[in-house]
Amino acid sequence: MALANGQFHAHAPAQPPAPVPRRIVLLGATGSIGRSTVDLLERDPEGFSVSAVAGGRDVEALARVARAVRAEFAAIRDESAYAALKAALAGTNIQVAAGREAIIEAALRDADLVVSAIVGAAGVEPTYAALAAGRDVALANKECLVCAGVPFMRKAAEMGVQLLPMDSEHNAIFQALGGEDPSRIERMIVTASGGPFRTWSKERIAEASVEEALNHPNWAMGPKITVDSAGMMNKGLELIEAHHLFGIPAEKLEVVVHPQSIVHGLVAFSDGSVTAGIAVPDMRTPIAHCLGYPDRLTTPTPRLDLAKIATLTFEAPDFERFPALKLALEVLRDGGGLPTVLNAANEIAVEAFLDRRMSFDGIARHVAEACEAALRDGTANAPATVEDALAVDHIVRERSRSALAGRAASGMLLQ
Ligand code: NDP
Ligand code: MG
């Protein structure tokens, strides 16, 4: 419904309903988000067709997914996996390719929506290629915006494409915004479960094992984001993500810890009204919202039963026990290129922790050191383009790897 001032009513769909079948490209098809997406696509074979699926190294899983969704093209990042993928898809019409270019080719296949669910900065190039080619993108990969938020948002605006938030908090906020005037927003609140260490002491968190960090109370996710969640770095990355996605300054962004993960995100307006996105914690809900947008799919997810849940609790985040969240907030406030540095150093440190080469509290310490070093030598200047951001990403990764390798030579667990 059009209003007198030319704005559209908040509840009117932003676009006409999507054509059926909707053509989908699924990047990161074998991961946690990828599998949940495939689950929804498989339930609606009339509603969707899949132009391409892409994965990292897991040949068997990628071949299984490609067959399940009858993809036209399957791309794997690991170049040496070409023959194995070709063999695994023998007898089908599915085209196969391997390597960096193959992932970009997948991103550029004809599609109404590209689902960006590769983990880490590895998702930047293909996701940006899709945006630059004018494709609408559903963004699960938050590292794209942490690494290269300014160029990403600029390109999305320039191409007039939709960047739909698939991350549950951002998806909730997107729905809670309902197309309202951004100047009337006072605060945007992202909730955090608090992860497995929410009630742990600083000393206990410092010596957490890989198994303990991977034991998330509410969400089953890939290993990198699960470790990020345990230290609340994930929430820091999400604040940076929200800043870019919604054009909201750092001082209007807040985190509240909400262990039940039922309320995912809230928007507070100038008249005191607060709208919230609420749902059971199941990623298929935000994924379905993006796949169907502006229409709605019907999902098999459990339905919200507030009387059964009975109690929703909220608490302030503890920056002392979760220094990664504090650091990410500082980096966001500083702006410039520090988020790119933080993201790259974090990926290397999390990798080292998962390989049992680094202590849990070593992750945030390493990231802080990488940011300080970048401030000293100019690496932290704001990247103007995606290429600049990827160059900084590359430098910081190399530096982090050699710093950690140097220390690991002592044979001690990195602190
Ligand atoms: P997973 O680790 O489960 O999956 C990662 C996917 O990326 C896999 O398909 C993997 O392939 C692929 N991949 C890894 N490296 C490369 C590469 N270099 N090139 C191409 N593909 C690659 O991660 P998640 O699904 O948990 O997370 C994906 C993204 O979504 C992350 O950015 C995360 O922060 C975000 N997200 C995830 C949520 C969740 O619930 N899981 C919630 C909100 C956001 P392979 O299997 O072959 O290694
Ligand atoms: Mg999230």
Tab-separated table of C-alpha atoms and ligand atoms in Angstrom:
chain	number	residue	atom	x	y	z
A	1	MET	CA	0.000	0.000	0.000
A	2	ALA	CA	1.479	3.393	-1.007
A	3	LEU	CA	1.281	6.139	1.596
A	4	ALA	CA	0.596	9.797	0.846
A	5	ASN	CA	4.230	10.814	1.316
A	6	GLY	CA	5.326	8.354	-1.340
A	7	GLN	CA	6.777	5.830	1.145
A	8	PHE	CA	5.455	2.324	1.150
A	9	HIS	CA	3.497	0.830	3.977
A	10	ALA	CA	5.820	-1.186	6.201
A	11	HIS	CA	3.926	-4.400	5.560
A	12	ALA	CA	3.717	-4.168	1.807
A	13	PRO	CA	6.115	-6.606	0.112
A	14	ALA	CA	9.228	-4.827	-1.113
A	15	GLN	CA	9.065	-6.702	-4.400
A	16	PRO	CA	6.594	-8.761	-6.410
A	17	PRO	CA	6.558	-12.476	-5.483
A	18	ALA	CA	9.563	-14.411	-6.766
A	19	PRO	CA	9.202	-16.402	-10.002
A	20	VAL	CA	8.750	-20.162	-9.658
A	21	PRO	CA	10.904	-22.157	-9.789
A	22	ARG	CA	13.438	-19.843	-8.205
A	23	ARG	CA	16.939	-20.520	-9.449
A	24	ILE	CA	19.434	-20.925	-6.635
A	25	VAL	CA	23.231	-21.040	-6.422
A	26	LEU	CA	24.434	-22.570	-3.174
A	27	LEU	CA	28.003	-21.710	-2.120
A	28	GLY	CA	29.171	-23.763	0.877
A	29	ALA	CA	26.643	-26.476	0.059
A	30	THR	CA	28.271	-29.133	2.249
A	31	GLY	CA	28.445	-27.114	5.468
A	32	SER	CA	25.980	-26.615	8.277
A	33	ILE	CA	24.088	-23.768	6.538
A	34	GLY	CA	24.434	-25.582	3.221
A	35	ARG	CA	22.837	-28.757	4.606
A	36	SER	CA	19.961	-26.840	6.188
A	37	THR	CA	19.396	-25.051	2.880
A	38	VAL	CA	19.424	-28.341	0.993
A	39	ASP	CA	16.884	-29.734	3.467
A	40	LEU	CA	14.476	-26.920	2.512
A	41	LEU	CA	15.208	-27.148	-1.222
A	42	GLU	CA	14.609	-30.908	-1.237
A	43	ARG	CA	11.183	-30.417	0.321
A	44	ASP	CA	10.118	-28.083	-2.472
A	45	PRO	CA	11.407	-29.449	-5.807
A	46	GLU	CA	8.713	-27.539	-7.720
A	47	GLY	CA	9.616	-24.246	-6.066
A	48	PHE	CA	13.366	-24.265	-6.673
A	49	SER	CA	15.929	-25.313	-9.232
A	50	VAL	CA	19.636	-25.318	-8.445
A	51	SER	CA	22.063	-23.869	-10.982
A	52	ALA	CA	25.219	-24.632	-9.015
A	53	VAL	CA	26.552	-26.018	-5.756
A	54	ALA	CA	30.052	-25.328	-4.430
A	55	GLY	CA	32.160	-26.784	-1.630
A	56	GLY	CA	35.702	-26.834	-0.271
A	57	ARG	CA	37.172	-30.335	-0.204
A	58	ASP	CA	34.563	-32.893	0.784
A	59	VAL	CA	33.985	-34.708	-2.522
A	60	GLU	CA	31.511	-37.279	-1.248
A	61	ALA	CA	29.337	-34.699	0.494
A	62	LEU	CA	29.350	-32.361	-2.509
A	63	ALA	CA	28.423	-35.163	-4.913
A	64	ARG	CA	25.598	-36.231	-2.590
A	65	VAL	CA	24.228	-32.682	-2.382
A	66	ALA	CA	24.566	-32.111	-6.134
A	67	ARG	CA	22.554	-35.267	-6.837
A	68	ALA	CA	19.968	-34.507	-4.156
A	69	VAL	CA	19.125	-31.067	-5.566
A	70	ARG	CA	19.778	-32.064	-9.206
A	71	ALA	CA	22.302	-29.251	-9.587
A	72	GLU	CA	23.455	-28.295	-13.081
A	73	PHE	CA	27.031	-27.591	-11.963
A	74	ALA	CA	29.192	-28.687	-9.021
A	75	ALA	CA	32.398	-26.819	-8.134
A	76	ILE	CA	35.005	-27.830	-5.570
A	77	ARG	CA	37.768	-25.531	-4.304
A	78	ASP	CA	40.396	-28.243	-3.914
A	79	GLU	CA	41.901	-28.556	-7.385
A	80	SER	CA	43.209	-32.049	-6.752
A	81	ALA	CA	39.637	-33.252	-6.109
A	82	TYR	CA	38.492	-32.809	-9.733
A	83	ALA	CA	38.864	-36.436	-10.819
A	84	ALA	CA	37.232	-37.776	-7.664
A	85	LEU	CA	34.253	-35.422	-8.026
A	86	LYS	CA	33.925	-36.281	-11.710
A	87	ALA	CA	33.905	-39.980	-10.808
A	88	ALA	CA	31.426	-39.470	-7.974
A	89	LEU	CA	29.024	-37.736	-10.377
A	90	ALA	CA	29.495	-40.162	-13.272
A	91	GLY	CA	26.208	-41.126	-14.872
A	92	THR	CA	24.608	-37.735	-14.160
A	93	ASN	CA	24.392	-34.607	-16.338
A	94	ILE	CA	26.014	-32.514	-13.634
A	95	GLN	CA	28.970	-30.501	-14.925
A	96	VAL	CA	32.059	-30.537	-12.716
A	97	ALA	CA	34.938	-28.112	-12.153
A	98	ALA	CA	37.615	-27.568	-9.495
A	99	GLY	CA	39.742	-24.708	-8.182
A	100	ARG	CA	39.363	-21.042	-7.331
A	101	GLU	CA	37.950	-20.081	-10.747
A	102	ALA	CA	35.418	-22.897	-10.521
A	103	ILE	CA	33.938	-21.468	-7.317
A	104	ILE	CA	33.639	-18.067	-8.997
A	105	GLU	CA	32.044	-19.711	-12.017
A	106	ALA	CA	29.494	-21.321	-9.687
A	107	ALA	CA	28.757	-17.918	-8.125
A	108	LEU	CA	28.152	-16.477	-11.589
A	109	ARG	CA	25.812	-19.186	-12.868
A	110	ASP	CA	22.366	-17.877	-13.736
A	111	ALA	CA	20.364	-17.456	-10.529
A	112	ASP	CA	17.598	-15.497	-8.830
A	113	LEU	CA	19.414	-15.870	-5.509
A	114	VAL	CA	22.972	-16.807	-4.512
A	115	VAL	CA	23.272	-18.303	-1.030
A	116	SER	CA	26.667	-17.313	0.395
A	117	ALA	CA	27.544	-19.958	3.003
A	118	ILE	CA	31.257	-20.619	2.527
A	119	VAL	CA	33.039	-20.111	5.851
A	120	GLY	CA	35.533	-17.289	6.326
A	121	ALA	CA	37.150	-14.784	3.985
A	122	ALA	CA	37.261	-17.574	1.376
A	123	GLY	CA	33.689	-16.476	0.683
A	124	VAL	CA	34.618	-12.890	-0.204
A	125	GLU	CA	35.675	-13.317	-3.850
A	126	PRO	CA	32.784	-15.487	-5.083
A	127	THR	CA	30.160	-13.546	-3.127
A	128	TYR	CA	31.444	-10.225	-4.436
A	129	ALA	CA	31.520	-11.648	-7.974
A	130	ALA	CA	27.843	-12.578	-7.627
A	131	LEU	CA	26.950	-9.082	-6.363
A	132	ALA	CA	28.959	-7.414	-9.111
A	133	ALA	CA	27.096	-9.531	-11.680
A	134	GLY	CA	23.811	-8.168	-10.317
A	135	ARG	CA	22.674	-11.283	-8.438
A	136	ASP	CA	20.614	-11.033	-5.279
A	137	VAL	CA	22.583	-12.597	-2.418
A	138	ALA	CA	21.455	-14.263	0.817
A	139	LEU	CA	24.384	-13.709	3.144
A	140	ALA	CA	25.172	-16.293	5.812
A	141	ASN	CA	28.897	-15.588	5.511
A	142	LYS	CA	29.415	-12.692	7.928
A	143	GLU	CA	33.163	-12.564	7.256
A	144	CYS	CA	32.420	-10.939	3.860
A	145	LEU	CA	31.171	-7.790	5.591
A	146	VAL	CA	33.799	-7.857	8.346
A	147	CYS	CA	36.592	-8.170	5.791
A	148	ALA	CA	35.217	-5.850	3.110
A	149	GLY	CA	31.995	-4.220	4.349
A	150	VAL	CA	32.325	-0.832	2.653
A	151	PRO	CA	33.067	-2.114	-0.871
A	152	PHE	CA	30.413	-4.827	-0.505
A	153	MET	CA	27.640	-2.449	0.457
A	154	ARG	CA	28.726	0.060	-2.172
A	155	LYS	CA	28.577	-2.593	-4.908
A	156	ALA	CA	25.184	-3.875	-3.711
A	157	ALA	CA	23.786	-0.331	-3.881
A	158	GLU	CA	25.404	0.370	-7.245
A	159	MET	CA	23.943	-2.807	-8.757
A	160	GLY	CA	20.580	-2.354	-7.045
A	161	VAL	CA	20.679	-5.919	-5.705
A	162	GLN	CA	19.165	-7.339	-2.532
A	163	LEU	CA	21.573	-8.404	0.185
A	164	LEU	CA	19.349	-10.560	2.388
A	165	PRO	CA	20.650	-11.331	5.889
A	166	MET	CA	20.640	-15.050	6.640
A	167	ASP	CA	22.478	-14.770	9.973
A	168	SER	CA	19.647	-15.334	12.480
A	169	GLU	CA	20.068	-12.062	14.428
A	170	HIS	CA	20.286	-9.927	11.305
A	171	ASN	CA	17.429	-11.742	9.693
A	172	ALA	CA	15.335	-11.082	12.813
A	173	ILE	CA	16.302	-7.397	12.747
A	174	PHE	CA	15.563	-7.167	9.024
A	175	GLN	CA	12.070	-8.507	9.703
A	176	ALA	CA	11.655	-6.287	12.788
A	177	LEU	CA	12.621	-3.222	10.717
A	178	GLY	CA	9.691	-3.749	8.382
A	179	GLY	CA	10.954	-1.125	5.942
A	180	GLU	CA	10.728	1.755	8.457
A	181	ASP	CA	12.574	5.054	8.171
A	182	PRO	CA	16.170	4.400	9.400
A	183	SER	CA	16.402	7.891	10.942
A	184	ARG	CA	13.778	6.829	13.530
A	185	ILE	CA	15.948	3.986	14.854
A	186	GLU	CA	17.423	4.687	18.285
A	187	ARG	CA	19.082	1.353	18.940
A	188	MET	CA	19.583	-2.025	17.352
A	189	ILE	CA	20.035	-4.936	19.720
A	190	VAL	CA	21.645	-8.235	18.794
A	191	THR	CA	21.136	-11.092	21.243
A	192	ALA	CA	23.800	-13.650	22.151
A	193	SER	CA	23.266	-17.069	23.697
A	194	GLY	CA	26.461	-16.581	25.714
A	195	GLY	CA	27.757	-19.925	24.406
A	196	PRO	CA	29.066	-22.849	26.461
A	197	PHE	CA	31.233	-20.643	28.715
A	198	ARG	CA	28.548	-18.123	29.708
A	199	THR	CA	28.810	-18.926	33.407
A	200	TRP	CA	32.473	-19.980	33.502
A	201	SER	CA	35.242	-18.080	35.293
A	202	LYS	CA	37.938	-16.294	33.278
A	203	GLU	CA	40.529	-18.838	34.457
A	204	ARG	CA	38.376	-21.804	33.453
A	205	ILE	CA	37.641	-20.280	30.016
A	206	ALA	CA	41.375	-19.735	29.461
A	207	GLU	CA	42.052	-23.470	29.576
A	208	ALA	CA	38.919	-24.643	27.724
A	209	SER	CA	39.462	-27.644	25.462
A	210	VAL	CA	38.444	-27.959	21.815
A	211	GLU	CA	35.606	-30.314	22.818
A	212	GLU	CA	34.326	-27.833	25.398
A	213	ALA	CA	34.413	-24.954	22.925
A	214	LEU	CA	32.567	-27.017	20.314
A	215	ASN	CA	29.795	-27.937	22.759
A	216	HIS	CA	27.367	-25.099	21.969
A	217	PRO	CA	24.185	-25.210	24.069
A	218	ASN	CA	21.680	-24.035	21.416
A	219	TRP	CA	23.075	-24.236	17.890
A	220	ALA	CA	24.744	-27.001	15.809
A	221	MET	CA	27.077	-25.109	13.474
A	222	GLY	CA	30.401	-25.483	11.683
A	223	PRO	CA	33.559	-25.550	13.867
A	224	LYS	CA	34.831	-22.026	13.115
A	225	ILE	CA	31.628	-20.176	14.049
A	226	THR	CA	31.152	-22.467	17.070
A	227	VAL	CA	34.572	-21.492	18.461
A	228	ASP	CA	33.818	-17.838	17.621
A	229	SER	CA	30.582	-18.173	19.608
A	230	ALA	CA	32.312	-19.706	22.633
A	231	GLY	CA	34.535	-16.621	22.991
A	232	MET	CA	31.790	-14.220	21.837
A	233	MET	CA	33.969	-13.116	18.917
A	234	ASN	CA	30.993	-14.219	16.825
A	235	LYS	CA	28.872	-11.496	18.431
A	236	GLY	CA	31.595	-8.960	17.712
A	237	LEU	CA	31.682	-10.031	14.053
A	238	GLU	CA	27.894	-9.730	14.019
A	239	LEU	CA	27.987	-6.142	15.302
A	240	ILE	CA	30.326	-5.233	12.446
A	241	GLU	CA	28.020	-7.127	10.076
A	242	ALA	CA	24.957	-5.207	11.386
A	243	HIS	CA	26.778	-1.878	11.085
A	244	HIS	CA	27.322	-2.446	7.359
A	245	LEU	CA	24.074	-4.230	6.516
A	246	PHE	CA	21.798	-1.701	8.171
A	247	GLY	CA	24.015	1.407	7.968
A	248	ILE	CA	23.825	1.803	11.750
A	249	PRO	CA	26.622	3.597	13.645
A	250	ALA	CA	28.501	1.639	16.304
A	251	GLU	CA	27.054	3.706	19.182
A	252	LYS	CA	23.506	2.582	18.329
A	253	LEU	CA	24.417	-1.116	18.403
A	254	GLU	CA	24.048	-3.230	21.536
A	255	VAL	CA	24.482	-6.824	22.638
A	256	VAL	CA	22.352	-8.519	25.259
A	257	VAL	CA	22.961	-12.073	26.435
A	258	HIS	CA	19.837	-14.225	26.143
A	259	PRO	CA	20.604	-17.878	26.905
A	260	GLN	CA	17.357	-19.310	25.470
A	261	SER	CA	18.040	-17.937	21.928
A	262	ILE	CA	14.357	-17.230	21.279
A	263	VAL	CA	14.544	-13.462	20.774
A	264	HIS	CA	17.195	-12.985	18.075
A	265	GLY	CA	17.282	-9.266	17.394
A	266	LEU	CA	15.414	-6.076	18.336
A	267	VAL	CA	14.943	-2.585	16.951
A	268	ALA	CA	14.107	0.336	19.269
A	269	PHE	CA	12.456	3.364	17.644
A	270	SER	CA	12.297	7.039	18.584
A	271	ASP	CA	8.770	6.728	20.039
A	272	GLY	CA	9.845	4.030	22.513
A	273	SER	CA	8.405	1.165	20.464
A	274	VAL	CA	10.573	-1.934	20.233
A	275	THR	CA	10.055	-4.598	17.595
A	276	ALA	CA	11.744	-7.992	17.813
A	277	GLY	CA	12.355	-11.070	15.690
A	278	ILE	CA	11.383	-14.160	17.671
A	279	ALA	CA	11.601	-17.832	16.701
A	280	VAL	CA	12.857	-21.184	17.960
A	281	PRO	CA	16.607	-21.506	17.325
A	282	ASP	CA	16.619	-23.352	13.994
A	283	MET	CA	18.595	-21.872	11.100
A	284	ARG	CA	16.040	-23.212	8.635
A	285	THR	CA	13.752	-20.335	9.660
A	286	PRO	CA	16.036	-17.441	8.558
A	287	ILE	CA	17.211	-19.531	5.587
A	288	ALA	CA	13.587	-20.082	4.519
A	289	HIS	CA	12.874	-16.378	4.948
A	290	CYS	CA	15.660	-15.556	2.491
A	291	LEU	CA	14.768	-18.361	0.047
A	292	GLY	CA	11.134	-17.273	-0.107
A	293	TYR	CA	11.510	-13.490	0.213
A	294	PRO	CA	9.317	-11.510	-0.205
A	295	ASP	CA	6.939	-14.488	-0.024
A	296	ARG	CA	7.058	-17.046	2.823
A	297	LEU	CA	7.773	-20.771	2.594
A	298	THR	CA	6.264	-23.361	4.925
A	299	THR	CA	9.008	-24.974	7.003
A	300	PRO	CA	9.116	-28.145	9.110
A	301	THR	CA	10.779	-26.328	12.028
A	302	PRO	CA	9.386	-26.738	15.544
A	303	ARG	CA	6.841	-24.034	16.346
A	304	LEU	CA	7.306	-21.498	19.119
A	305	ASP	CA	5.477	-22.416	22.337
A	306	LEU	CA	6.070	-19.555	24.768
A	307	ALA	CA	4.033	-21.122	27.578
A	308	LYS	CA	6.246	-24.198	27.405
A	309	ILE	CA	9.445	-22.141	27.351
A	310	ALA	CA	7.957	-20.114	30.235
A	311	THR	CA	11.043	-18.013	31.015
A	312	LEU	CA	13.134	-15.756	28.837
A	313	THR	CA	16.135	-14.201	30.566
A	314	PHE	CA	18.509	-11.402	29.596
A	315	GLU	CA	21.837	-10.213	31.004
A	316	ALA	CA	24.570	-7.738	30.094
A	317	PRO	CA	27.645	-9.157	28.306
A	318	ASP	CA	30.796	-9.517	30.412
A	319	PHE	CA	33.634	-7.859	28.498
A	320	GLU	CA	36.161	-8.960	31.091
A	321	ARG	CA	35.561	-12.689	30.609
A	322	PHE	CA	34.928	-12.280	26.858
A	323	PRO	CA	37.688	-9.902	25.666
A	324	ALA	CA	37.097	-10.800	21.994
A	325	LEU	CA	33.722	-9.025	22.109
A	326	LYS	CA	35.309	-5.920	23.624
A	327	LEU	CA	38.051	-5.972	21.017
A	328	ALA	CA	35.600	-6.312	18.122
A	329	LEU	CA	33.590	-3.364	19.468
A	330	GLU	CA	36.728	-1.237	19.709
A	331	VAL	CA	37.690	-2.236	16.182
A	332	LEU	CA	34.217	-1.332	14.922
A	333	ARG	CA	34.399	2.077	16.617
A	334	ASP	CA	37.883	2.680	15.225
A	335	GLY	CA	36.640	1.864	11.727
A	336	GLY	CA	39.248	1.906	8.973
A	337	GLY	CA	40.794	-1.402	8.063
A	338	LEU	CA	40.957	-2.921	11.526
A	339	PRO	CA	37.927	-5.198	11.012
A	340	THR	CA	39.736	-6.770	8.032
A	341	VAL	CA	42.775	-7.372	10.246
A	342	LEU	CA	40.691	-8.733	13.132
A	343	ASN	CA	38.894	-11.146	10.829
A	344	ALA	CA	42.047	-12.568	9.241
A	345	ALA	CA	43.966	-12.917	12.520
A	346	ASN	CA	40.936	-14.562	14.123
A	347	GLU	CA	40.629	-17.148	11.351
A	348	ILE	CA	44.262	-18.182	11.796
A	349	ALA	CA	44.028	-18.248	15.600
A	350	VAL	CA	40.824	-20.316	15.570
A	351	GLU	CA	42.491	-22.735	13.151
A	352	ALA	CA	45.438	-23.031	15.573
A	353	PHE	CA	43.071	-23.626	18.508
A	354	LEU	CA	41.162	-26.314	16.595
A	355	ASP	CA	44.536	-27.946	15.721
A	356	ARG	CA	45.315	-27.903	19.469
A	357	ARG	CA	48.286	-25.590	18.940
A	358	MET	CA	46.806	-22.681	20.869
A	359	SER	CA	45.029	-22.145	24.179
A	360	PHE	CA	41.475	-20.789	24.082
A	361	ASP	CA	42.360	-17.432	25.601
A	362	GLY	CA	45.298	-17.213	23.194
A	363	ILE	CA	42.829	-16.551	20.355
A	364	ALA	CA	41.684	-13.110	21.562
A	365	ARG	CA	45.226	-12.241	22.636
A	366	HIS	CA	46.637	-13.058	19.224
A	367	VAL	CA	43.913	-11.039	17.465
A	368	ALA	CA	44.576	-8.019	19.711
A	369	GLU	CA	48.312	-8.228	18.957
A	370	ALA	CA	47.622	-8.443	15.212
A	371	CYS	CA	45.420	-5.310	15.411
A	372	GLU	CA	48.088	-3.406	17.359
A	373	ALA	CA	50.763	-4.390	14.835
A	374	ALA	CA	48.537	-3.300	11.947
A	375	LEU	CA	47.900	0.080	13.572
A	376	ARG	CA	51.653	0.604	13.910
A	377	ASP	CA	52.566	-0.192	10.304
A	378	GLY	CA	49.607	1.165	8.296
A	379	THR	CA	48.080	-2.222	7.361
A	380	ALA	CA	44.969	-0.986	9.145
A	381	ASN	CA	44.171	1.746	6.634
A	382	ALA	CA	40.610	1.469	5.335
A	383	PRO	CA	40.489	-0.770	2.240
A	384	ALA	CA	38.771	1.098	-0.610
A	385	THR	CA	38.157	-1.973	-2.744
A	386	VAL	CA	37.642	-5.693	-2.259
A	387	GLU	CA	41.090	-6.259	-3.776
A	388	ASP	CA	42.614	-3.972	-1.112
A	389	ALA	CA	40.748	-5.831	1.627
A	390	LEU	CA	41.899	-9.205	0.318
A	391	ALA	CA	45.480	-7.931	0.130
A	392	VAL	CA	45.310	-6.934	3.824
A	393	ASP	CA	43.665	-10.265	4.623
A	394	HIS	CA	46.551	-12.057	2.903
A	395	ILE	CA	49.271	-10.055	4.694
A	396	VAL	CA	47.697	-10.565	8.120
A	397	ARG	CA	47.216	-14.300	7.541
A	398	GLU	CA	50.859	-14.742	6.539
A	399	ARG	CA	52.004	-12.680	9.499
A	400	SER	CA	49.769	-14.567	11.911
A	401	ARG	CA	50.905	-17.914	10.583
A	402	SER	CA	54.570	-17.063	10.967
A	403	ALA	CA	54.044	-15.500	14.416
A	404	LEU	CA	52.251	-18.614	15.597
A	405	ALA	CA	54.713	-20.976	13.901
A	406	GLY	CA	57.631	-19.146	15.538
A	407	ARG	CA	56.103	-19.506	18.960
A	408	ALA	CA	54.976	-23.084	18.370
A	409	ALA	CA	58.595	-24.038	17.718
A	410	SER	CA	59.075	-23.825	21.459
A	411	GLY	CA	56.826	-26.905	21.718
A	412	MET	CA	54.517	-25.167	24.187
A	413	LEU	CA	50.808	-24.604	23.705
A	414	LEU	CA	50.479	-21.054	22.331
A	415	GLN	CA	49.170	-18.673	24.964
B	1	NDP	P1	30.786	-25.103	7.856
B	1	NDP	O1	32.185	-25.209	8.295
B	1	NDP	O2	29.792	-26.085	8.364
B	1	NDP	O3	30.720	-25.138	6.257
B	1	NDP	C1	31.586	-24.365	5.482
B	1	NDP	C2	31.321	-24.583	4.004
B	1	NDP	O4	32.285	-23.842	3.260
B	1	NDP	C3	31.487	-26.037	3.551
B	1	NDP	O5	30.611	-26.279	2.481
B	1	NDP	C4	32.935	-26.073	3.073
B	1	NDP	O6	33.221	-27.128	2.187
B	1	NDP	C5	32.998	-24.732	2.382
B	1	NDP	N1	34.347	-24.204	2.221
B	1	NDP	C6	35.316	-24.088	3.160
B	1	NDP	N2	36.409	-23.497	2.646
B	1	NDP	C7	36.110	-23.231	1.340
B	1	NDP	C8	36.829	-22.626	0.271
B	1	NDP	N3	38.087	-22.172	0.430
B	1	NDP	N4	36.216	-22.488	-0.935
B	1	NDP	C9	34.965	-22.959	-1.116
B	1	NDP	N5	34.241	-23.540	-0.139
B	1	NDP	C10	34.802	-23.676	1.070
B	1	NDP	O7	30.304	-23.619	8.192
B	1	NDP	P2	28.837	-23.080	8.544
B	1	NDP	O8	27.849	-23.626	7.568
B	1	NDP	O9	28.579	-23.238	9.979
B	1	NDP	O10	29.020	-21.516	8.301
B	1	NDP	C11	29.082	-20.968	7.000
B	1	NDP	C12	29.028	-19.449	7.119
B	1	NDP	O11	27.744	-19.081	7.622
B	1	NDP	C13	30.051	-18.862	8.099
B	1	NDP	O12	30.499	-17.645	7.616
B	1	NDP	C14	29.245	-18.647	9.383
B	1	NDP	O13	29.737	-17.588	10.154
B	1	NDP	C15	27.878	-18.318	8.810
B	1	NDP	N6	26.775	-18.656	9.714
B	1	NDP	C16	26.566	-19.949	10.100
B	1	NDP	C17	25.534	-20.279	10.962
B	1	NDP	C18	25.272	-21.704	11.327
B	1	NDP	O14	24.262	-21.981	11.998
B	1	NDP	N7	26.080	-22.659	10.959
B	1	NDP	C19	24.671	-19.249	11.532
B	1	NDP	C20	24.940	-17.923	11.034
B	1	NDP	C21	25.965	-17.647	10.174
B	1	NDP	P3	33.782	-28.567	2.765
B	1	NDP	O15	32.629	-29.172	3.501
B	1	NDP	O16	34.137	-29.339	1.559
B	1	NDP	O17	34.934	-28.238	3.646
B	2	MG	MG	24.222	-15.258	14.261
